[in-house]
Short mmCIF file of C-alpha atoms in Angstrom, two decimals:
data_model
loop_
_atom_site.label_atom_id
_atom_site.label_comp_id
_atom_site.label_asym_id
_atom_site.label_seq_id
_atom_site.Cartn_x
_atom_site.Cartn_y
_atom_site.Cartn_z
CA UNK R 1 96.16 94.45 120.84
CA UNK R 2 94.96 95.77 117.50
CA UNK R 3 97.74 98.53 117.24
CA UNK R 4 100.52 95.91 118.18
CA UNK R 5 99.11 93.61 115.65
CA UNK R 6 99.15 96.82 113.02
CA UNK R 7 102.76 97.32 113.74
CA UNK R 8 103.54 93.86 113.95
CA UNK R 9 102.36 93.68 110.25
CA UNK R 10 104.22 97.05 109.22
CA UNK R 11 107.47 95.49 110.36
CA UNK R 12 106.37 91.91 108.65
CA UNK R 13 105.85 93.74 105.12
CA UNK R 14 108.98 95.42 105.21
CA UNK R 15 111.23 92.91 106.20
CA UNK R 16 109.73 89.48 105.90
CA UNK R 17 107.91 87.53 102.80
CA UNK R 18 105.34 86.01 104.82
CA UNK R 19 103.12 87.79 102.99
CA UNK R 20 103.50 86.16 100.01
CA UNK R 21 103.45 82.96 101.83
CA UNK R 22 99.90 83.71 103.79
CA UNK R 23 97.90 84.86 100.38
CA UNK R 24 97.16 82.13 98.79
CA UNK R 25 93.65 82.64 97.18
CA UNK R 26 93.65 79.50 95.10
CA UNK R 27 91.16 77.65 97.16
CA UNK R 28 89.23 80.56 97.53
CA UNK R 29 88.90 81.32 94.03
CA UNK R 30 88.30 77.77 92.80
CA UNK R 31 85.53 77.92 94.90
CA UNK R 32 83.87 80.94 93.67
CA UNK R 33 84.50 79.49 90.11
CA UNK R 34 82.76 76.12 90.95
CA UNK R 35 79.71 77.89 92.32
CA UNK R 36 79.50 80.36 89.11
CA UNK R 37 79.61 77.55 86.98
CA UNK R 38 76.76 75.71 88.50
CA UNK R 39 73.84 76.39 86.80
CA UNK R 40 72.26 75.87 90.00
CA UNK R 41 73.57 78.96 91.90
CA UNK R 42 75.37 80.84 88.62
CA UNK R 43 71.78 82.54 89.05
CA UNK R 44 71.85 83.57 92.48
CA UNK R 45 74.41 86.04 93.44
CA UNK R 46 74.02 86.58 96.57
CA UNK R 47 73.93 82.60 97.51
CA UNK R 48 77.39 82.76 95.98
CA UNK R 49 78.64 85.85 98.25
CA UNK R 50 76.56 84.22 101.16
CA UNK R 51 78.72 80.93 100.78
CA UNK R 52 82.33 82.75 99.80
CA UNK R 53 82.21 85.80 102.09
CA UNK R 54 79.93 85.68 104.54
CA UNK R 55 80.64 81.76 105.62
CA UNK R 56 84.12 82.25 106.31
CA UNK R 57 83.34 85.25 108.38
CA UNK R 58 81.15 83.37 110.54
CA UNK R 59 84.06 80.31 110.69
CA UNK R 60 86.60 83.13 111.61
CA UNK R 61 84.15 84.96 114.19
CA UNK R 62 83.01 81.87 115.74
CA UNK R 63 87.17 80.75 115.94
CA UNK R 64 87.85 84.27 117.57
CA UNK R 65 84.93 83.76 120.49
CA UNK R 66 86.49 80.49 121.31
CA UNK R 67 90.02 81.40 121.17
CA UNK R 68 89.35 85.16 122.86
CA UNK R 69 88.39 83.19 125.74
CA UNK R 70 91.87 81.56 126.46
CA UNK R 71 94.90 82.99 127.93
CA UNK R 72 93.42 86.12 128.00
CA UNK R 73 92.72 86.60 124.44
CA UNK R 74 96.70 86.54 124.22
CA UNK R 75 96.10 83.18 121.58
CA UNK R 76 94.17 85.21 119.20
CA UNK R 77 97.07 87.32 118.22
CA UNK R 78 98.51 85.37 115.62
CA UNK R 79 95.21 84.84 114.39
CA UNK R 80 94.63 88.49 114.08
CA UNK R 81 97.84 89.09 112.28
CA UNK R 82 97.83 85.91 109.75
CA UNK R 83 94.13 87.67 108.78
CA UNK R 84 95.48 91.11 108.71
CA UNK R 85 98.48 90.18 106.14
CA UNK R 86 95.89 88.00 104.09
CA UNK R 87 93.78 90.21 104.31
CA UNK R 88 96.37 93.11 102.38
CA UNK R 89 96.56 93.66 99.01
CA UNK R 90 98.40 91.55 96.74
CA UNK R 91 101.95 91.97 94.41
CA UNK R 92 104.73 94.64 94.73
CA UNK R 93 103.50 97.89 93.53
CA UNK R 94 107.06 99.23 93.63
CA UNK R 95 108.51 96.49 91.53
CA UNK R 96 105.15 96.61 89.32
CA UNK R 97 106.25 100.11 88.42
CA UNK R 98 109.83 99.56 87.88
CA UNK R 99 109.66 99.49 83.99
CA UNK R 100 106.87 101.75 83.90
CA UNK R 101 109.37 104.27 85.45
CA UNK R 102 112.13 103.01 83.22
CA UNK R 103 110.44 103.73 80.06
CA UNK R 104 109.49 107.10 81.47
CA UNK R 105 112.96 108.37 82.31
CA UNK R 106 114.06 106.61 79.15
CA UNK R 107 111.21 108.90 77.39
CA UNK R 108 110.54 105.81 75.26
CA UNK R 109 106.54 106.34 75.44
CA UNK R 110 106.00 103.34 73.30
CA UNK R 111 107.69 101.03 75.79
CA UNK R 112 105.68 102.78 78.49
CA UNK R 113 102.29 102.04 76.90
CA UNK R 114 103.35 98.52 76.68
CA UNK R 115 104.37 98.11 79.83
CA UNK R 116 102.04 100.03 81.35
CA UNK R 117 99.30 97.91 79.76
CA UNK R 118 100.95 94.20 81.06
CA UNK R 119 102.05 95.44 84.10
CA UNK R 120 99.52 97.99 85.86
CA UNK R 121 96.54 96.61 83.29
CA UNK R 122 95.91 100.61 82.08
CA UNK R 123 94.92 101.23 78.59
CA UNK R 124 96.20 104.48 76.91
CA UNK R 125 96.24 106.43 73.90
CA UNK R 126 97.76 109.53 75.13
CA UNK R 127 100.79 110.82 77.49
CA UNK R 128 97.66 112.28 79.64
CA UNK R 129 96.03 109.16 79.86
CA UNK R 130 99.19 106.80 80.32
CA UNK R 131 100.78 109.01 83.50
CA UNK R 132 96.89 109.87 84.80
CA UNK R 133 96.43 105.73 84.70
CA UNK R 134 99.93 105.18 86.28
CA UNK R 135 99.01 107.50 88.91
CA UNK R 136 95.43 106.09 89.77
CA UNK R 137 97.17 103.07 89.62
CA UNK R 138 99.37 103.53 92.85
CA UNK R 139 97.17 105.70 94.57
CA UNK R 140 94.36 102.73 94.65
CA UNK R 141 96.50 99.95 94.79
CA UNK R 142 97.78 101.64 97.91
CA UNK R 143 94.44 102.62 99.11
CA UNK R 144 92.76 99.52 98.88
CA UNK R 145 95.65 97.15 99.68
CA UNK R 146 96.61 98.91 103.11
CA UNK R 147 94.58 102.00 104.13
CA UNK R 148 90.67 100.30 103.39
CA UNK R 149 92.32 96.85 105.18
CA UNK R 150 94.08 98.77 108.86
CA UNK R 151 91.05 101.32 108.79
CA UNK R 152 88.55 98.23 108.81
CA UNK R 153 90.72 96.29 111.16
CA UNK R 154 91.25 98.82 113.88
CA UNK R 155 87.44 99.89 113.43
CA UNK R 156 85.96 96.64 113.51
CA UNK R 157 88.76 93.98 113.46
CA UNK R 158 90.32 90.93 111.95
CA UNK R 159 86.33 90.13 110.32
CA UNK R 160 85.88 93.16 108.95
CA UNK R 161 89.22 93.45 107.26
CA UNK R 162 88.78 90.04 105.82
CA UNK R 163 85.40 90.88 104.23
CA UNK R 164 86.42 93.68 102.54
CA UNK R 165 89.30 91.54 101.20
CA UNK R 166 87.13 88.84 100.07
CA UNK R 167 84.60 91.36 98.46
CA UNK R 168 87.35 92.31 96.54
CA UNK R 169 88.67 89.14 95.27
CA UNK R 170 84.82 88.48 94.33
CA UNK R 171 84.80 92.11 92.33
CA UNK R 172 88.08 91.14 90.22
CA UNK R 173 87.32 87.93 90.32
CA UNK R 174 84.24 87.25 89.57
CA UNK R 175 83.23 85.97 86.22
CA UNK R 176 79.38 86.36 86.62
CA UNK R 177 78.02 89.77 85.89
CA UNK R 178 75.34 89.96 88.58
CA UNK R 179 77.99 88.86 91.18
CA UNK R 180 80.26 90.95 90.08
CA UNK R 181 78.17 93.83 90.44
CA UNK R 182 77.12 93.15 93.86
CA UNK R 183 80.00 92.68 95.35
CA UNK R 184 81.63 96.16 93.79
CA UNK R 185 78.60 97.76 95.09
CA UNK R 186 79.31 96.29 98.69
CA UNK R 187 82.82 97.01 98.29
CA UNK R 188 81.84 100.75 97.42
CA UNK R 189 79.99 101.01 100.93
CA UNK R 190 83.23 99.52 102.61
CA UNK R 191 85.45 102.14 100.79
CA UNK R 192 83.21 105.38 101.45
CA UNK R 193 84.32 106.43 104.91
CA UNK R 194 87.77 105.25 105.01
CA UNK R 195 88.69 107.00 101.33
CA UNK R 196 87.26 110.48 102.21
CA UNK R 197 89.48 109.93 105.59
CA UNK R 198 92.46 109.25 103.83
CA UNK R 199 91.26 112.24 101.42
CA UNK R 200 91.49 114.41 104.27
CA UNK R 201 95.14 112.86 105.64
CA UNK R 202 96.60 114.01 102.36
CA UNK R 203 94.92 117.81 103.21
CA UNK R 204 97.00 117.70 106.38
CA UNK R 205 100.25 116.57 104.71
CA UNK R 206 99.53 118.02 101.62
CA UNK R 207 97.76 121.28 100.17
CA UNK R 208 95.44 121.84 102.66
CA UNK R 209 93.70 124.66 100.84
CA UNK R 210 93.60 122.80 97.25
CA UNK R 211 91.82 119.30 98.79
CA UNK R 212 89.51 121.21 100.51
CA UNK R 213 88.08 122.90 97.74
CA UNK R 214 87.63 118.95 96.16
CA UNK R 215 86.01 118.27 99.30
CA UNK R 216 83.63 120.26 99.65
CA UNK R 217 81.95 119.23 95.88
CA UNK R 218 83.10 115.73 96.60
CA UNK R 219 82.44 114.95 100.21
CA UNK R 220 78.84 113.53 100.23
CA UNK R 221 78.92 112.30 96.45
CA UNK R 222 77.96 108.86 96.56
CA UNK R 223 78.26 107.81 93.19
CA UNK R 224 82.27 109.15 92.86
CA UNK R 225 84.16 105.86 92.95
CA UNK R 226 87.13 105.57 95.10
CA UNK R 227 89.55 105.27 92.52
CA UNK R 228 88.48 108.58 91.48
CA UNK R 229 88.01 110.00 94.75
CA UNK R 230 91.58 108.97 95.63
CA UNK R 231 92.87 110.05 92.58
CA UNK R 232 91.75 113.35 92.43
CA UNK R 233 92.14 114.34 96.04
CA UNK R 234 95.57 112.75 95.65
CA UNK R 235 97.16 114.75 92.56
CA UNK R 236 96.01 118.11 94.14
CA UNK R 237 97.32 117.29 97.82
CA UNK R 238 100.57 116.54 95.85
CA UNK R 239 100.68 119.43 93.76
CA UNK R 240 101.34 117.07 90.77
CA UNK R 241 101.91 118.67 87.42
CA UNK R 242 99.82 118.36 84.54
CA UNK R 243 100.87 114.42 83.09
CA UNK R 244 104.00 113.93 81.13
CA UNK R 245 106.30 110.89 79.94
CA UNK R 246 109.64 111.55 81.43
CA UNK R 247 111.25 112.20 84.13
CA UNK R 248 108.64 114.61 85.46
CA UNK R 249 106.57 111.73 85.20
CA UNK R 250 108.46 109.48 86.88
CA UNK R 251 108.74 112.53 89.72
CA UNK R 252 105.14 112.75 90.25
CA UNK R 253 105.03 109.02 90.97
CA UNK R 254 107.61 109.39 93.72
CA UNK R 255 105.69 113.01 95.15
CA UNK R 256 102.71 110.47 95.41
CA UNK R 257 104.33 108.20 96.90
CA UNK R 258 105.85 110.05 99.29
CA UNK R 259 102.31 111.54 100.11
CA UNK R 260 100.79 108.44 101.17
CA UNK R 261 103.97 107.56 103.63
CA UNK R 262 103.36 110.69 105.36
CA UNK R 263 99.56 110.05 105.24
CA UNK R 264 100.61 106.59 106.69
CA UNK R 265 102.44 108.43 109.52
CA UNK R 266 99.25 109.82 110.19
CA UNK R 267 96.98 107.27 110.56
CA UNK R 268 99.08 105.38 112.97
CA UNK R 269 99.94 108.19 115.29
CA UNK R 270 95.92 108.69 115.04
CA UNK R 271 95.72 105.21 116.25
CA UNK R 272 98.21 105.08 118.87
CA UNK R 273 96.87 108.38 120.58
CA UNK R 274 93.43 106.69 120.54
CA UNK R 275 94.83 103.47 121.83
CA UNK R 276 96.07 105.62 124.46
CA UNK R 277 93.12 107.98 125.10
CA UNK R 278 90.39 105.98 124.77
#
């Protein structure tokens, strides 16, 4: 079931907007601001993470035991989709990057700082800086948003996807420091396997020889984020050229982006042979 359920949600992103229906965090997030602004548990961190992540994990685990046990589990598979899509990152990154890329071909590098700063939330003061942000940009917004979710759901399912969701709403979210920094530090455990496995998707549809020289210094480093795990791994796999505002620019974007559809390819012909195989 979880492979249908992983191209049931392919074929929902691409051509339906229930997405934007499903992810609605507002309840979520009011909650997390109510506890942090309780004196009471502002102090406790891990009460608040307790009460915002792991409670609704034990609502939706408890939910899937009762449900699993009907019709053959077939009533759980809306369930496991509606928590898969939630569970995916949120906005466009394509249509984030539109006038990015506009100001780029344009060659108009003031417009691209602006933009670059309201819509992707990077800071520059250099060409280097501006196309090395843009490009970490949709490389983790990727990562995180689809790769760290299907990883986690086909490993562990629909729980596990939603956790690492949640964990990240807390780490962007968050307004307390001390919660803040616990969840990004459980998020970081959630990201280390599946980011090294998408680092070594890109050395099979990328340069093989380049990523695993990365690799090798990389592989076991526990304090490389995955941002810049991704990042790096990514821009060598591509073969992207040193960072430029123009339309070399706005042609690294698209090698990247082309990268991580073929890495995509990857990962789900990985998962159907081992729904097959195994």
């Amino acid at each position: 079931m979880s492979f249908l359920v992983l191209l049931l949600a392919v074929w929902i992103e691409k051509f339906s907007a229930l997405r934007q229906r499903v992810q609605r965090d507002g309840p979520w997030l009011q909650q997390l601001a109510r506890l942090e602004s309780n004196p009471r548990s502002a102090s406790r961190p891990w009460w608040i993470l307790t009460l915002t992540v792991l409670l609704p994990l034990l609502v939706l685990a408890l939910v899937l035991v009762i449900v699993g046990s009907v019709a053959y589990g077939w009533l759980a598979l809306p369930i496991h989709l509606l928590v898969l899509i939630y569970s995916l990152g949120r906005g466009d990154i394509k249509a984030n990057l539109g006038s990015f890329r506009d100001a780029c071909r344009r060659g108009d590098q003031e417009a691209a700082v602006l933009v670059a700063e309201r819509d992707l939330g990077v800071q520059a003061e250099n060409e280097e800086q501006l196309l090395g942000g843009a490009q970490t940009y949709l490389l983790w917004q990727v990562y995180q948003g689809f790769f760290a979710v299907i990883f986690w759901y086909f490993v562990l399912g629909p729980v596990a996807a939603l956790a690492y969701r949640l964990l990240a709403l807390a780490s962007e979210h968050g307004r307390t420091p001390a919660l803040v920094e616990r969840a990004t530090q459980l998020r970081h455990a959630f990201d280390w396997v599946p980011v090294r496995l998408l680092a070594a998707s890109f050395a099979l549809v990328g340069n093989f020889v380049a990523v695993s020289r990365v690799m090798l210094s990389e592989l076991l480093n526990w304090n490389i984020t995955a941002s810049g795990l991704i990042t790096k791994v990514g821009c060598v796999a591509g073969e992207v050229p040193a960072p430029v505002v123009g339309v070399e620019g706005v042609n690294s974007l698209d090698v990247l982006w082309e990268l991580l559809i073929r890495a995509a390819i990857v990962w789900y012909v990985g998962f159907a042979l081992f729904t097959l195989f195994v």
